CSV table of C-alpha atoms in Angstrom, one decimal:
chain,number,residue,atom,x,y,z
A,1,MET,CA,-44.6,-65.8,53.5
A,2,PRO,CA,-42.3,-64.1,51.9
A,3,PRO,CA,-39.4,-65.6,50.2
A,4,SER,CA,-36.1,-65.7,52.2
A,5,VAL,CA,-33.4,-63.6,51.5
A,6,PRO,CA,-29.8,-65.2,51.1
A,7,SER,CA,-27.2,-64.2,53.4
A,8,PRO,CA,-24.3,-62.1,52.4
A,9,ARG,CA,-22.1,-65.0,53.5
A,10,ARG,CA,-24.1,-67.4,51.2
A,11,VAL,CA,-23.9,-65.0,48.5
A,12,ALA,CA,-20.1,-64.5,49.2
A,13,ARG,CA,-19.8,-68.6,49.2
A,14,ILE,CA,-21.7,-68.7,45.7
A,15,LEU,CA,-19.4,-66.1,44.1
A,16,ARG,CA,-16.4,-67.8,45.3
A,17,THR,CA,-17.7,-71.3,44.6
A,18,SER,CA,-19.7,-71.1,41.3
A,19,LEU,CA,-18.1,-70.5,38.2
A,20,PHE,CA,-21.3,-69.8,36.3
A,21,VAL,CA,-22.6,-67.0,38.6
A,22,GLN,CA,-18.6,-65.5,38.3
A,23,VAL,CA,-19.3,-65.7,34.5
A,24,LEU,CA,-22.5,-63.9,34.3
A,25,CYS,CA,-21.6,-61.1,36.7
A,26,ALA,CA,-18.3,-60.7,34.5
A,27,LEU,CA,-20.7,-60.8,31.6
A,28,MET,CA,-23.2,-57.9,32.8
A,29,LEU,CA,-20.3,-55.8,34.2
A,30,GLY,CA,-18.3,-56.0,30.8
A,31,ILE,CA,-21.9,-54.9,29.0
A,32,VAL,CA,-22.3,-51.6,31.6
A,33,VAL,CA,-18.2,-50.7,31.6
A,34,GLY,CA,-18.3,-51.0,27.4
A,35,ARG,CA,-21.7,-48.9,27.2
A,36,LEU,CA,-20.8,-46.1,29.9
A,37,TRP,CA,-16.9,-46.3,28.8
A,38,PRO,CA,-16.5,-47.1,25.1
A,39,ASP,CA,-12.8,-45.8,25.0
A,40,THR,CA,-11.7,-48.6,27.1
A,41,ALA,CA,-12.8,-51.1,24.5
A,42,THR,CA,-9.2,-51.8,23.6
A,43,THR,CA,-7.8,-51.4,27.1
A,44,PHE,CA,-9.5,-54.5,28.3
A,45,GLN,CA,-9.4,-56.3,24.9
A,46,PRO,CA,-5.8,-58.4,26.0
A,47,LEU,CA,-7.9,-60.2,29.0
A,48,GLY,CA,-10.3,-62.1,26.4
A,49,ASP,CA,-7.6,-62.5,23.9
A,50,GLY,CA,-4.7,-63.7,26.8
A,51,PHE,CA,-7.3,-66.4,28.0
A,52,VAL,CA,-8.1,-68.0,24.3
A,53,ARG,CA,-4.3,-68.0,24.0
A,54,LEU,CA,-3.8,-69.9,27.1
A,55,ILE,CA,-6.4,-72.6,26.2
A,56,LYS,CA,-5.3,-73.1,22.6
A,57,ALA,CA,-2.0,-74.0,24.3
A,58,VAL,CA,-3.5,-77.1,25.8
A,59,ILE,CA,-5.7,-78.0,23.2
A,60,SER,CA,-3.7,-80.0,20.8
A,61,PRO,CA,-1.9,-82.0,23.6
A,62,LEU,CA,-5.0,-83.0,25.5
A,63,VAL,CA,-6.7,-84.0,22.1
A,64,PHE,CA,-3.8,-86.1,21.5
A,65,CYS,CA,-3.8,-87.8,24.7
A,66,VAL,CA,-7.5,-88.6,24.5
A,67,VAL,CA,-7.5,-89.7,21.1
A,68,VAL,CA,-4.4,-92.2,22.1
A,69,VAL,CA,-6.2,-93.4,25.1
A,70,GLY,CA,-9.5,-94.0,23.6
A,71,ILE,CA,-8.1,-96.2,21.0
A,72,THR,CA,-5.9,-97.9,22.9
A,73,LYS,CA,-8.3,-98.8,25.9
A,74,ALA,CA,-11.1,-99.7,23.4
A,75,GLY,CA,-8.8,-102.1,21.7
A,76,ASP,CA,-10.4,-102.2,18.2
A,77,LEU,CA,-9.2,-99.8,15.3
A,78,LYS,CA,-11.9,-101.2,13.1
A,79,ALA,CA,-14.7,-99.4,15.7
A,80,PHE,CA,-12.6,-96.4,15.7
A,81,GLY,CA,-12.8,-96.0,12.2
A,82,ARG,CA,-16.7,-96.6,12.1
A,83,ILE,CA,-17.0,-93.8,14.6
A,84,GLY,CA,-14.9,-91.7,12.2
A,85,LEU,CA,-17.4,-92.6,9.4
A,86,LYS,CA,-20.6,-92.4,11.3
A,87,ALA,CA,-19.5,-88.9,12.7
A,88,LEU,CA,-19.0,-87.4,8.9
A,89,ILE,CA,-22.2,-88.9,7.7
A,90,TRP,CA,-23.8,-87.2,10.6
A,91,PHE,CA,-22.1,-83.7,10.1
A,92,GLU,CA,-22.9,-83.9,6.7
A,93,VAL,CA,-26.6,-84.3,7.4
A,94,ALA,CA,-26.7,-81.7,10.2
A,95,THR,CA,-24.7,-78.8,8.3
A,96,THR,CA,-26.9,-79.3,5.2
A,97,ALA,CA,-30.0,-79.2,7.1
A,98,ALA,CA,-28.7,-76.1,8.9
A,99,LEU,CA,-27.8,-74.6,5.3
A,100,LEU,CA,-31.4,-75.4,3.9
A,101,LEU,CA,-33.2,-74.0,7.0
A,102,GLY,CA,-31.5,-70.7,6.8
A,103,LEU,CA,-31.9,-70.3,2.8
A,104,ILE,CA,-36.0,-71.0,3.7
A,105,ALA,CA,-35.9,-68.4,6.1
A,106,ALA,CA,-34.3,-65.9,4.2
A,107,ASN,CA,-36.8,-66.4,1.5
A,108,VAL,CA,-39.5,-66.2,3.6
A,109,VAL,CA,-38.4,-63.2,5.8
A,110,SER,CA,-36.4,-61.5,3.1
A,111,PRO,CA,-34.1,-59.7,5.7
A,112,GLY,CA,-32.6,-57.4,3.2
A,113,SER,CA,-35.3,-56.5,0.8
A,114,GLY,CA,-36.0,-52.6,0.8
A,115,MET,CA,-32.3,-51.6,1.6
A,116,ASN,CA,-31.7,-50.6,-2.2
A,117,VAL,CA,-28.0,-50.4,-1.5
A,118,ASP,CA,-25.4,-49.4,-4.3
A,119,PRO,CA,-22.6,-51.8,-4.3
A,120,SER,CA,-20.2,-49.0,-5.8
A,121,THR,CA,-20.6,-47.2,-2.6
A,122,LEU,CA,-19.5,-49.9,-0.5
A,123,ASP,CA,-15.5,-50.4,0.4
A,124,ALA,CA,-14.4,-53.9,-1.1
A,125,SER,CA,-10.9,-53.2,0.5
A,126,ALA,CA,-12.4,-53.3,3.8
A,127,VAL,CA,-13.3,-56.9,3.5
A,128,ASP,CA,-9.6,-57.7,2.3
A,129,GLY,CA,-8.6,-55.9,5.5
A,130,LYS,CA,-10.7,-58.3,7.6
A,131,THR,CA,-9.5,-61.5,5.8
A,132,GLY,CA,-6.0,-60.4,5.5
A,133,GLY,CA,-5.9,-61.1,1.9
A,134,GLY,CA,-6.2,-65.0,2.4
A,135,SER,CA,-8.6,-67.3,0.7
A,136,LEU,CA,-9.9,-70.7,1.5
A,137,PRO,CA,-8.4,-73.9,0.5
A,138,SER,CA,-9.6,-76.1,-2.1
A,139,THR,CA,-10.6,-79.7,-1.5
A,140,SER,CA,-7.3,-81.0,-2.5
A,141,GLU,CA,-5.5,-78.6,-0.3
A,142,PHE,CA,-7.9,-79.1,2.6
A,143,ILE,CA,-7.2,-82.8,2.5
A,144,LEU,CA,-3.3,-82.4,2.3
A,145,GLU,CA,-3.3,-79.4,5.2
A,146,ALA,CA,-4.9,-82.4,7.3
A,147,LEU,CA,-1.8,-84.6,7.0
A,148,PRO,CA,1.1,-83.6,9.1
A,149,GLN,CA,4.5,-82.5,7.4
A,150,SER,CA,5.9,-82.5,11.0
A,151,ALA,CA,5.1,-84.0,14.3
A,152,VAL,CA,6.3,-80.9,16.1
A,153,GLY,CA,4.6,-78.6,13.6
A,154,ALA,CA,1.1,-79.8,14.0
A,155,PHE,CA,1.3,-79.2,17.8
A,156,ALA,CA,3.2,-75.7,17.4
A,157,GLU,CA,0.7,-74.7,14.5
A,158,ASN,CA,-2.2,-75.9,16.6
A,159,SER,CA,-3.7,-77.9,13.9
A,160,LEU,CA,-6.4,-80.2,15.1
A,161,LEU,CA,-6.9,-82.4,12.1
A,162,GLN,CA,-3.0,-83.1,11.7
A,163,VAL,CA,-3.0,-83.7,15.7
A,164,LEU,CA,-5.9,-86.3,15.2
A,165,VAL,CA,-4.2,-87.9,12.4
A,166,LEU,CA,-1.0,-88.4,14.3
A,167,ALA,CA,-3.1,-89.4,17.3
A,168,CYS,CA,-4.8,-92.2,15.3
A,169,LEU,CA,-1.2,-93.4,14.0
A,170,VAL,CA,0.3,-93.5,17.6
A,171,GLY,CA,-3.1,-95.4,18.7
A,172,ALA,CA,-2.8,-97.8,16.2
A,173,ALA,CA,1.1,-98.5,16.6
A,174,LEU,CA,0.1,-98.9,20.5
A,175,LEU,CA,-2.2,-101.6,19.8
A,176,HIS,CA,-0.1,-103.3,17.3
A,177,LEU,CA,2.9,-103.4,19.6
A,178,GLY,CA,0.7,-104.4,22.6
A,179,THR,CA,1.4,-103.3,26.2
A,180,THR,CA,4.1,-106.3,26.4
A,181,LYS,CA,6.6,-104.5,24.1
A,182,VAL,CA,5.8,-100.9,25.4
A,183,PRO,CA,4.3,-101.2,28.7
A,184,LYS,CA,5.2,-97.8,29.7
A,185,ILE,CA,3.9,-95.8,27.0
A,186,LEU,CA,0.4,-95.6,27.6
A,187,PRO,CA,0.4,-94.9,31.6
A,188,ALA,CA,2.8,-91.8,30.6
A,189,ILE,CA,0.4,-90.5,28.1
A,190,GLU,CA,-2.4,-91.2,30.5
A,191,GLN,CA,-0.2,-89.3,33.3
A,192,VAL,CA,0.4,-86.0,30.6
A,193,GLN,CA,-3.5,-86.2,30.2
A,194,ASP,CA,-4.1,-85.7,34.0
A,195,VAL,CA,-1.4,-82.9,33.8
A,196,VAL,CA,-3.0,-81.1,31.0
A,197,PHE,CA,-6.5,-81.4,32.6
A,198,ALA,CA,-4.9,-80.0,35.6
A,199,ILE,CA,-3.7,-77.0,33.8
A,200,VAL,CA,-6.9,-76.6,32.4
A,201,GLY,CA,-8.5,-76.2,36.0
A,202,PHE,CA,-5.7,-73.5,36.4
A,203,ILE,CA,-6.9,-71.5,33.2
A,204,MET,CA,-10.6,-71.6,33.9
A,205,LYS,CA,-10.3,-69.8,37.2
A,206,LEU,CA,-9.5,-66.8,34.7
A,207,ALA,CA,-12.6,-67.2,33.0
A,208,PRO,CA,-14.4,-64.3,34.5
A,209,LEU,CA,-11.8,-61.8,33.6
A,210,ALA,CA,-11.7,-63.2,29.9
A,211,VAL,CA,-15.4,-62.7,29.8
A,212,PHE,CA,-15.4,-59.2,31.0
A,213,GLY,CA,-12.6,-58.1,28.7
A,214,ALA,CA,-14.3,-59.7,25.7
A,215,MET,CA,-17.9,-57.7,26.4
A,216,VAL,CA,-16.1,-54.5,27.2
A,217,HIS,CA,-14.4,-54.7,23.8
A,218,LEU,CA,-17.7,-55.7,21.8
A,219,VAL,CA,-19.8,-53.1,23.2
A,220,GLY,CA,-17.1,-50.6,23.3
A,221,GLU,CA,-16.1,-51.2,19.9
A,222,TYR,CA,-19.1,-52.0,18.1
A,223,GLY,CA,-21.9,-50.2,20.1
A,224,LEU,CA,-25.6,-51.2,20.5
A,225,GLY,CA,-26.4,-49.0,17.7
A,226,VAL,CA,-25.8,-51.9,15.2
A,227,ILE,CA,-28.6,-54.0,16.3
A,228,LYS,CA,-31.2,-51.2,15.4
A,229,THR,CA,-29.7,-51.1,11.7
A,230,TYR,CA,-29.3,-54.8,11.4
A,231,GLY,CA,-32.1,-55.9,13.9
A,232,LYS,CA,-34.0,-57.8,11.2
A,233,LEU,CA,-31.2,-59.8,10.1
A,234,ILE,CA,-30.0,-60.3,13.5
A,235,ILE,CA,-33.4,-61.5,14.8
A,236,LEU,CA,-33.8,-64.0,11.8
A,237,CYS,CA,-30.5,-65.5,12.3
A,238,TYR,CA,-30.7,-66.1,16.0
A,239,ALA,CA,-34.3,-67.2,15.5
A,240,VAL,CA,-33.5,-69.6,12.7
A,241,ALA,CA,-30.5,-71.1,15.3
A,242,LEU,CA,-33.0,-71.8,18.1
A,243,LEU,CA,-35.3,-73.6,15.5
A,244,PHE,CA,-32.4,-75.7,14.5
A,245,LEU,CA,-31.3,-76.7,18.1
A,246,ALA,CA,-35.3,-77.6,18.8
A,247,LEU,CA,-34.7,-80.0,15.9
A,248,LEU,CA,-31.4,-81.1,17.2
A,249,ALA,CA,-32.9,-81.7,20.7
A,250,ILE,CA,-35.8,-83.8,19.0
A,251,ALA,CA,-33.1,-85.9,17.1
A,252,LEU,CA,-31.1,-86.4,20.3
A,253,LYS,CA,-34.2,-87.3,22.2
A,254,ALA,CA,-35.4,-89.8,19.5
A,255,VAL,CA,-31.5,-91.2,18.9
A,256,THR,CA,-30.4,-91.5,22.6
A,257,GLY,CA,-33.4,-90.4,24.8
A,258,LEU,CA,-31.3,-87.5,26.6
A,259,SER,CA,-32.6,-84.2,26.8
A,260,LEU,CA,-30.8,-81.5,25.5
A,261,TRP,CA,-32.0,-78.9,27.7
A,262,LYS,CA,-30.8,-80.8,30.3
A,263,PHE,CA,-27.6,-81.2,28.8
A,264,VAL,CA,-27.5,-77.3,28.4
A,265,ARG,CA,-28.0,-77.0,32.2
A,266,TYR,CA,-25.3,-79.5,32.9
A,267,THR,CA,-22.8,-77.4,30.9
A,268,ARG,CA,-24.0,-74.0,31.6
A,269,GLU,CA,-21.1,-72.7,32.8
A,270,GLU,CA,-19.1,-73.6,29.4
A,271,MET,CA,-21.8,-72.5,27.3
A,272,LEU,CA,-21.9,-68.8,29.3
A,273,LEU,CA,-18.0,-69.1,28.8
A,274,ALA,CA,-18.2,-69.8,25.3
A,275,LEU,CA,-20.8,-66.9,24.7
A,276,GLY,CA,-18.9,-64.4,26.7
A,277,THR,CA,-15.6,-65.0,24.7
A,278,ALA,CA,-17.2,-65.9,21.6
A,279,SER,CA,-14.9,-68.9,20.9
A,280,SER,CA,-16.1,-72.5,21.3
A,281,GLU,CA,-12.1,-73.4,21.3
A,282,THR,CA,-12.1,-72.1,25.1
A,283,VAL,CA,-14.1,-74.7,26.4
A,284,MET,CA,-13.4,-77.6,24.2
A,285,PRO,CA,-10.9,-79.1,27.2
A,286,ARG,CA,-14.1,-78.9,29.7
A,287,MET,CA,-16.3,-80.1,27.1
A,288,MET,CA,-14.5,-83.3,26.7
A,289,GLN,CA,-14.2,-83.7,30.3
A,290,LYS,CA,-18.1,-83.3,31.0
A,291,LEU,CA,-18.8,-85.8,27.9
A,292,ARG,CA,-16.7,-88.3,29.1
A,293,GLN,CA,-18.3,-88.2,32.7
A,294,ALA,CA,-21.6,-88.3,31.2
A,295,GLY,CA,-21.0,-91.7,29.8
A,296,CYS,CA,-19.2,-91.2,26.3
A,297,ARG,CA,-16.4,-93.5,25.7
A,298,ASP,CA,-13.1,-92.0,25.2
A,299,ASP,CA,-12.2,-92.7,21.9
A,300,ALA,CA,-15.9,-91.2,20.9
A,301,VAL,CA,-15.2,-88.1,22.5
A,302,GLY,CA,-11.9,-87.8,21.3
A,303,LEU,CA,-12.4,-88.1,17.8
A,304,VAL,CA,-16.0,-86.6,17.2
A,305,LEU,CA,-15.7,-83.3,19.3
A,306,PRO,CA,-12.5,-82.1,17.9
A,307,THR,CA,-13.4,-83.3,14.1
A,308,GLY,CA,-17.1,-81.7,14.5
A,309,TYR,CA,-14.7,-78.2,14.8
A,310,SER,CA,-13.6,-78.5,11.4
A,311,PHE,CA,-16.6,-80.3,9.7
A,312,ASN,CA,-20.0,-79.5,11.7
A,313,LEU,CA,-20.2,-75.6,11.8
A,314,ASP,CA,-23.9,-75.8,12.0
A,315,GLY,CA,-24.1,-72.1,13.3
A,316,ALA,CA,-22.2,-70.9,10.6
A,317,SER,CA,-23.8,-72.7,7.8
A,318,ILE,CA,-26.9,-71.1,9.1
A,319,TYR,CA,-25.3,-67.6,9.0
A,320,LEU,CA,-24.1,-68.2,5.6
A,321,SER,CA,-27.1,-69.0,3.6
A,322,ILE,CA,-28.9,-66.4,5.4
A,323,GLY,CA,-26.3,-63.9,4.7
A,324,THR,CA,-25.7,-64.8,0.9
A,325,LEU,CA,-29.5,-63.9,0.5
A,326,PHE,CA,-29.3,-60.9,2.7
A,327,ILE,CA,-26.6,-59.5,0.2
A,328,ALA,CA,-28.6,-60.2,-2.7
A,329,GLN,CA,-31.7,-58.9,-1.3
A,330,ALA,CA,-29.9,-55.7,-0.4
A,331,VAL,CA,-28.2,-54.9,-3.6
A,332,GLY,CA,-31.6,-55.7,-5.6
A,333,VAL,CA,-30.6,-59.3,-7.2
A,334,ASP,CA,-33.3,-62.1,-7.3
A,335,LEU,CA,-31.7,-65.3,-7.0
A,336,SER,CA,-33.2,-68.0,-9.0
A,337,LEU,CA,-34.0,-71.5,-7.7
A,338,SER,CA,-30.8,-73.1,-9.7
A,339,GLN,CA,-29.1,-70.3,-8.1
A,340,GLN,CA,-30.0,-71.0,-4.8
A,341,ILE,CA,-29.2,-74.7,-5.1
A,342,THR,CA,-25.6,-73.4,-6.2
A,343,VAL,CA,-25.7,-71.5,-3.2
A,344,ILE,CA,-26.1,-74.6,-0.8
A,345,LEU,CA,-23.6,-76.8,-3.0
A,346,VAL,CA,-21.0,-74.2,-2.8
A,347,LEU,CA,-21.2,-73.7,0.9
A,348,MET,CA,-21.4,-77.1,1.5
A,349,LEU,CA,-17.6,-77.3,0.3
A,350,THR,CA,-16.6,-73.8,1.6
A,351,SER,CA,-17.9,-74.3,5.1
A,352,LYS,CA,-15.6,-77.6,5.7
A,353,GLY,CA,-12.6,-75.3,5.2
A,354,MET,CA,-13.7,-72.5,7.4
A,355,ALA,CA,-11.8,-73.5,11.0
A,356,GLY,CA,-8.9,-71.7,11.7
A,357,VAL,CA,-8.8,-69.3,8.5
A,358,PRO,CA,-8.9,-65.6,9.6
A,359,GLY,CA,-12.2,-63.7,8.2
A,360,SER,CA,-13.5,-67.4,7.1
A,361,ALA,CA,-17.1,-66.3,6.9
A,362,PHE,CA,-16.1,-63.3,4.6
A,363,LEU,CA,-14.3,-65.8,2.4
A,364,ALA,CA,-16.8,-68.2,1.8
A,365,LEU,CA,-19.4,-65.3,1.2
A,366,SER,CA,-17.2,-64.0,-1.4
A,367,ALA,CA,-16.6,-67.4,-2.8
A,368,THR,CA,-20.2,-68.1,-3.2
A,369,ALA,CA,-20.8,-64.7,-4.5
A,370,SER,CA,-18.0,-65.0,-7.4
A,371,SER,CA,-19.6,-68.8,-8.3
A,372,LEU,CA,-23.1,-67.0,-9.0
A,373,GLY,CA,-21.6,-64.2,-10.9
A,374,VAL,CA,-24.5,-61.8,-10.4
A,375,ILE,CA,-23.6,-60.5,-6.6
A,376,PRO,CA,-20.9,-57.7,-6.8
A,377,ALA,CA,-17.9,-59.0,-4.5
A,378,GLY,CA,-17.7,-55.7,-2.9
A,379,ALA,CA,-21.4,-56.3,-1.4
A,380,VAL,CA,-20.0,-58.8,1.1
A,381,ALA,CA,-18.7,-55.4,3.2
A,382,LEU,CA,-22.4,-55.2,4.2
A,383,LEU,CA,-22.3,-57.6,6.8
A,384,LEU,CA,-19.0,-56.1,8.3
A,385,GLY,CA,-20.9,-54.0,10.9
A,386,VAL,CA,-23.0,-57.1,12.2
A,387,ASP,CA,-20.6,-60.2,11.8
A,388,ARG,CA,-19.4,-60.0,15.5
A,389,ILE,CA,-22.6,-59.6,17.1
A,390,MET,CA,-23.4,-63.0,15.0
A,391,ASP,CA,-20.6,-64.9,17.0
A,392,SER,CA,-22.7,-65.6,19.9
A,393,MET,CA,-25.2,-67.6,17.7
A,394,ARG,CA,-22.6,-69.1,15.7
A,395,VAL,CA,-20.5,-70.2,18.7
A,396,ALA,CA,-23.7,-71.8,20.8
A,397,THR,CA,-25.3,-73.5,17.9
A,398,ASN,CA,-21.6,-75.2,16.4
A,399,LEU,CA,-21.0,-76.3,20.0
A,400,LEU,CA,-24.4,-78.0,20.8
A,401,GLY,CA,-24.4,-79.5,17.7
A,402,ASN,CA,-20.8,-81.0,18.0
A,403,CYS,CA,-22.0,-82.3,21.6
A,404,VAL,CA,-25.3,-83.7,20.1
A,405,ALA,CA,-23.4,-85.4,17.4
A,406,VAL,CA,-20.7,-87.1,20.3
A,407,PHE,CA,-23.9,-88.5,22.0
A,408,ALA,CA,-25.6,-89.7,18.6
A,409,VAL,CA,-22.5,-91.2,17.4
A,410,SER,CA,-21.6,-92.9,20.5
A,411,ARG,CA,-25.1,-94.3,20.7
A,412,TRP,CA,-25.0,-95.3,17.4
A,413,GLU,CA,-21.9,-97.0,17.8
A,414,GLY,CA,-22.8,-98.5,21.4
A,415,ALA,CA,-20.3,-96.4,23.1
A,416,LEU,CA,-22.5,-94.7,25.4
A,417,ASP,CA,-23.4,-95.5,28.9
A,418,MET,CA,-26.8,-94.7,28.8
A,419,GLU,CA,-27.7,-95.2,32.3
A,420,ARG,CA,-24.7,-93.0,33.4
A,421,ALA,CA,-25.8,-90.4,31.1
A,422,LYS,CA,-29.1,-90.3,32.5
A,423,LYS,CA,-28.0,-89.8,35.9
A,424,VAL,CA,-25.6,-87.3,35.3
A,425,LEU,CA,-27.9,-85.0,33.3
A,426,ASP,CA,-30.4,-85.5,36.2
A,427,GLY,CA,-27.8,-84.2,38.4
A,428,GLU,CA,-27.7,-87.5,40.6
A,429,ILE,CA,-24.1,-87.5,39.7
A,430,ALA,CA,-22.1,-84.6,40.3
A,431,PHE,CA,-19.4,-83.5,37.8
A,432,VAL,CA,-16.0,-83.8,39.5
A,433,GLU,CA,-12.9,-82.4,38.0
A,434,GLU,CA,-10.6,-84.7,36.8
A,435,ASP,CA,-7.6,-83.1,38.0
A,436,ASP,CA,-9.3,-83.4,41.7
A,437,GLU,CA,-9.3,-87.1,41.3
A,438,PRO,CA,-6.9,-88.3,38.7
A,439,GLN,CA,-7.0,-91.6,37.2
A,440,GLY,CA,-4.7,-94.0,38.0
A,441,ALA,CA,-2.8,-91.6,40.5
A,442,GLY,CA,-1.0,-92.7,43.4
A,443,PRO,CA,-0.1,-96.2,44.5
A,444,ALA,CA,-2.5,-98.9,45.5
A,445,ARG,CA,-3.7,-98.7,49.2
A,446,PRO,CA,-2.4,-101.6,51.1
A,447,GLU,CA,-5.1,-104.0,52.6
A,448,PRO,CA,-4.8,-104.2,56.6
A,449,ALA,CA,-3.2,-107.4,57.7
A,450,LYS,CA,-5.0,-110.5,58.9
A,451,ALA,CA,-4.5,-111.8,62.2
A,452,GLU,CA,-3.0,-114.8,62.5
A,453,LEU,CA,-4.6,-117.3,64.5
A,454,PRO,CA,-3.2,-120.9,65.8
A,455,SER,CA,-4.6,-124.0,64.9
A,456,ARG,CA,-6.6,-126.3,67.2
A,457,SER,CA,-3.6,-128.7,67.3
A,458,GLU,CA,-1.6,-126.3,68.6
A,459,VAL,CA,-3.9,-124.6,71.2
A,460,GLU,CA,-4.5,-128.0,72.5
A,461,ALA,CA,-0.5,-128.5,73.0
A,462,GLU,CA,0.1,-125.2,74.6
A,463,ALA,CA,-3.1,-125.7,76.7
A,464,ALA,CA,-2.0,-129.0,78.0
A,465,LYS,CA,1.1,-127.7,79.2
A,466,ALA,CA,-0.2,-124.7,81.1
A,467,ASP,CA,-3.3,-126.6,82.2
A,468,VAL,CA,-5.5,-124.1,80.5
A,469,PRO,CA,-8.9,-125.2,78.9
A,470,ALA,CA,-8.3,-125.6,75.2
A,471,GLN,CA,-11.9,-124.0,74.7
A,472,SER,CA,-10.9,-120.4,76.1
A,473,VAL,CA,-8.4,-119.9,73.4
A,474,PRO,CA,-9.7,-118.7,70.0
A,475,THR,CA,-8.5,-120.5,66.8
A,476,GLU,CA,-8.4,-119.8,63.1
A,477,ALA,CA,-11.5,-121.9,63.0
A,478,ASP,CA,-13.5,-119.5,65.4
A,479,GLY,CA,-12.7,-116.4,63.1
A,480,PRO,CA,-11.9,-112.9,63.8
A,481,ALA,CA,-14.9,-112.0,65.5
A,482,ARG,CA,-14.2,-113.8,68.8
A,483,LEU,CA,-10.6,-112.8,68.7
A,484,ALA,CA,-12.0,-109.5,68.9
A,485,LYS,CA,-14.3,-109.9,71.8
A,486,GLU,CA,-12.2,-112.6,73.7
A,487,PRO,CA,-8.5,-112.2,73.6
A,488,ALA,CA,-6.3,-115.2,74.2
A,489,PRO,CA,-4.8,-115.7,77.6
A,490,GLU,CA,-1.2,-116.0,78.2
A,491,VAL,CA,0.5,-119.3,77.6
A,492,SER,CA,3.6,-119.7,79.3
């Protein structure tokens, strides 16, 4: 029997209701337009950039509200501190594993061998143009930058770590004061959270346009020829990323019993949007919603996921370790074991300060090359042509790595509803937009009034006056069932 062909009406309904299908169509259409009309690359770029700006505008208030509500409802600041400590331990182990995996793969495959590039022919100033002449913060600068200098400035600059610190302080203050002294603060923050989620729902309707604009710009600006030139490096990075995700899936299964593949299927719209826009920040609000509905407690989601955007860059770690060895091999420098250990140690530090810094990957690579003293600084320009192609690998790996961290730390801390998580990932419980059913919205629905029945003594007295048998009149002892079946006769 031949397979049934969907009717045009059904296809139109799927296109209208499925964000995944809309984004997928926009992705393919963007590739076609960028390939056929590369001159339009800059014309459509504002579609993607505008969407990213809109999402970034709501990330800080959303993170603040989720963290404050999570701390207050959990009612235990020590538990919140334990979640933070366990998250940092998980992040350090994961990023170190990613760095080691990339380094081993680059040694085995040697993606840059045989290129014999003369560093003097490379334009080192192009790297300065990519990074804007900036630099990565030192350890002390990174710590100071995480502390807010101004409450308004933390939100205005969209500094997630500063917003997290403010949220922790506000949550701790609410726990200290209690609901008796400030009874209206927490409900107000919850209502702001509902408003922000509603705004996110509005913005997400523009996701297909954003993906279309971003893909037209990518294909039109960089073309497909770069894949031929750097094919070996690109294939290696993506293969190592897939291997790392397989290891993450094993770790997730061992710690929680959950399936990473089912989680990817559950978040397929967000994953496709992140890949299309080359930004994991665009899906942070929706990921927070989906993780909460998948059984993770608010305080764990609110702390682990945003912190991971600064401390758990697994995809970037893979790219940096492979990229460093690729550059060395391309210019004919053979790194010793001690020098490769230095690469790991330097990248463990520099990768933590990459978030939010323009051209951070090149800054980290330049810092690593300078620390070794044997790789010319200009050699970093070798990766300028392929860096944008690597964004999809970095974004997907970073995003899934952070989501796995939320599940693992939640399970570790006892902040994961396992039964609900399994039902959600199995599709037994559907995802519901939080702006469709805002929590705590609207007054409580009043219960229907109960019928008031006369007592037995009252019935007997009235029946004696009217000469009516008392048994024919329902009373409070008879209950509402008889009242419904047999209405009481009129008693004069």
